[in-house]
Amino acid sequence: VFLGKHVEEITLDARGRADGVRLSSGKRIAANRNVVSNASVWDTYSKLVPESKLPTEARELVSNVPSLDSFMHLHLGIDGEGFAED
């Protein structure tokens, strides 16, 4: 985890999967497993991922999410032990 770093771009591999990020300093940081964006869906898919590499499904997702004057998202992680499988 890096704090206080400005991400310029989410980099993609040949299959179109996120494989790292490029910082505003030009330094590239490769992901060990996944890339998680804390930016809004609009910023992630319109500013951080190059449009030429954006899958059709992602373009459709973004175009179907209404833009809002204010936006907040909350990420929670819970231990699912004991929850029913269904």
Coordinates of C-alpha atoms in Angstrom, one line a residue:
V1 CA 0.0 0.0 0.0
F2 CA 1.3 3.4 -1.0
L3 CA -0.1 6.6 0.5
G4 CA 0.1 10.1 -0.8
K5 CA 0.9 9.1 -4.4
H6 CA -0.9 10.4 -7.4
V7 CA -1.9 7.6 -9.8
E8 CA -1.9 8.8 -13.4
E9 CA -3.0 5.6 -15.1
I10 CA -4.0 2.0 -14.4
T11 CA -1.9 -0.2 -16.6
L12 CA -3.3 -3.2 -18.4
D13 CA -1.7 -6.4 -19.6
A14 CA -2.2 -7.9 -23.1
R15 CA -5.5 -9.5 -22.0
G16 CA -6.8 -6.2 -20.8
R17 CA -6.5 -7.0 -17.1
A18 CA -5.2 -4.4 -14.7
D19 CA -1.6 -5.3 -13.8
G20 CA -0.3 -2.1 -12.1
V21 CA -0.4 1.6 -11.9
R22 CA 1.8 4.5 -13.3
L23 CA 2.3 7.3 -10.9
S24 CA 2.5 11.0 -11.9
S25 CA 6.2 10.8 -11.3
G26 CA 6.4 8.2 -14.2
K27 CA 7.2 5.3 -11.9
R28 CA 5.3 2.1 -12.6
I29 CA 4.2 -0.1 -9.7
A30 CA 3.3 -3.7 -10.7
A31 CA 0.4 -5.4 -8.9
N32 CA 1.1 -8.7 -7.2
R33 CA -2.5 -9.8 -7.6
N34 CA -5.1 -7.0 -8.2
V35 CA -5.5 -3.3 -8.6
V36 CA -8.1 -1.6 -6.4
S37 CA -9.3 1.9 -7.3
N38 CA -10.5 4.2 -4.6
A39 CA -11.6 6.7 -7.3
S40 CA -15.2 7.0 -8.4
V41 CA -16.4 4.7 -11.2
W42 CA -16.4 7.8 -13.5
D43 CA -12.8 8.8 -12.7
T44 CA -11.6 5.2 -12.8
Y45 CA -13.1 4.4 -16.2
S46 CA -12.7 7.9 -17.8
K47 CA -9.4 9.1 -16.5
L48 CA -7.3 6.2 -15.1
V49 CA -7.9 3.5 -17.7
P50 CA -6.9 4.5 -21.3
E51 CA -10.2 4.8 -23.3
S52 CA -8.7 2.9 -26.2
K53 CA -8.2 -0.1 -23.9
L54 CA -11.6 0.1 -22.1
P55 CA -13.8 -2.9 -22.7
T56 CA -17.2 -2.3 -24.2
E57 CA -18.9 -3.6 -21.0
A58 CA -17.0 -1.0 -18.9
R59 CA -18.0 1.8 -21.2
E60 CA -21.7 0.7 -20.9
L61 CA -21.4 0.4 -17.1
V62 CA -20.1 4.0 -16.8
S63 CA -22.7 5.4 -19.2
N64 CA -25.5 3.8 -17.2
V65 CA -24.4 5.2 -13.9
P66 CA -26.0 8.6 -13.3
S67 CA -23.7 11.4 -12.4
L68 CA -24.3 13.0 -9.1
D69 CA -23.4 16.4 -7.6
S70 CA -22.2 14.6 -4.4
F71 CA -20.9 11.1 -4.1
M72 CA -19.7 8.8 -1.3
H73 CA -18.8 5.2 -1.2
L74 CA -18.1 3.0 1.7
H75 CA -16.0 -0.1 1.6
L76 CA -16.5 -2.7 4.3
G77 CA -14.8 -6.0 4.9
I78 CA -16.5 -8.6 7.1
D79 CA -15.7 -12.1 8.2
G80 CA -18.2 -14.3 6.5
E81 CA -17.6 -17.3 8.7
G82 CA -20.9 -18.7 9.9
F83 CA -23.0 -17.2 7.1
A84 CA -25.2 -19.5 5.1
E85 CA -23.7 -20.5 1.7
D86 CA -26.9 -19.5 -0.1

